[in-house]
Amino acid sequence: VQFNKLPLNRLVSITCRAWAPGIEHNARRMRGMVNFQLYRTYTDMKSNDNDVH
């Protein structure tokens, strides 16, 4: 799975189903699937508060 252009500072919920012979799907029991969440933030890699000037 590849996620393109996920929004910044927003929680995104994803449900993935496995598709193969013999896999039972049951949304109520969460069989054959998985849920997860992604939260993307922006980090400015150029600046560092620990830098000595």
Tab-separated table of C-alpha atoms in Angstrom:
chain	number	residue	atom	x	y	z
A	1	VAL	CA	0.000	0.000	0.000
A	2	GLN	CA	1.260	3.456	-0.847
A	3	PHE	CA	-0.268	6.691	0.404
A	4	ASN	CA	0.238	9.791	-1.720
A	5	LYS	CA	-0.517	13.326	-0.576
A	6	LEU	CA	-1.699	12.575	2.949
A	7	PRO	CA	-3.011	15.775	4.548
A	8	LEU	CA	-0.873	17.473	7.186
A	9	ASN	CA	-2.011	17.551	10.821
A	10	ARG	CA	-5.023	15.337	10.228
A	11	LEU	CA	-5.728	11.836	11.521
A	12	VAL	CA	-6.492	9.390	8.694
A	13	SER	CA	-8.167	6.049	9.526
A	14	ILE	CA	-7.510	3.090	7.217
A	15	THR	CA	-9.095	-0.361	7.012
A	16	CYS	CA	-7.249	-3.010	4.982
A	17	ARG	CA	-8.728	-6.352	3.962
A	18	ALA	CA	-6.707	-9.441	3.143
A	19	TRP	CA	-7.836	-11.123	-0.071
A	20	ALA	CA	-6.819	-14.766	-0.447
A	21	PRO	CA	-8.566	-18.135	-0.616
A	22	GLY	CA	-9.775	-19.296	2.787
A	23	ILE	CA	-9.782	-15.874	4.488
A	24	GLU	CA	-13.083	-15.158	6.190
A	25	HIS	CA	-14.251	-11.539	6.342
A	26	ASN	CA	-16.349	-10.408	9.272
A	27	ALA	CA	-16.403	-6.672	9.965
A	28	ARG	CA	-18.027	-7.046	13.384
A	29	ARG	CA	-15.328	-9.461	14.580
A	30	MET	CA	-12.548	-7.810	12.541
A	31	ARG	CA	-11.659	-11.066	10.816
A	32	GLY	CA	-9.575	-10.828	7.677
A	33	MET	CA	-8.894	-7.124	8.144
A	34	VAL	CA	-6.902	-4.612	10.128
A	35	ASN	CA	-7.530	-0.992	11.135
A	36	PHE	CA	-4.807	1.578	11.687
A	37	GLN	CA	-4.407	5.341	11.786
A	38	LEU	CA	-1.799	7.677	10.338
A	39	TYR	CA	-1.017	11.209	11.461
A	40	ARG	CA	1.360	13.219	9.299
A	41	THR	CA	3.174	16.279	10.629
A	42	TYR	CA	5.630	18.630	9.024
A	43	THR	CA	9.121	18.865	10.488
A	44	ASP	CA	11.532	21.524	9.285
A	45	MET	CA	14.750	19.534	8.962
A	46	LYS	CA	16.809	22.670	8.189
A	47	SER	CA	16.552	24.229	11.644
A	48	ASN	CA	17.582	22.678	14.918
A	49	ASP	CA	17.085	24.398	18.269
A	50	ASN	CA	20.211	22.659	19.588
A	51	ASP	CA	22.529	24.253	17.014
A	52	VAL	CA	25.278	26.423	18.489
A	53	HIS	CA	25.787	29.735	16.644
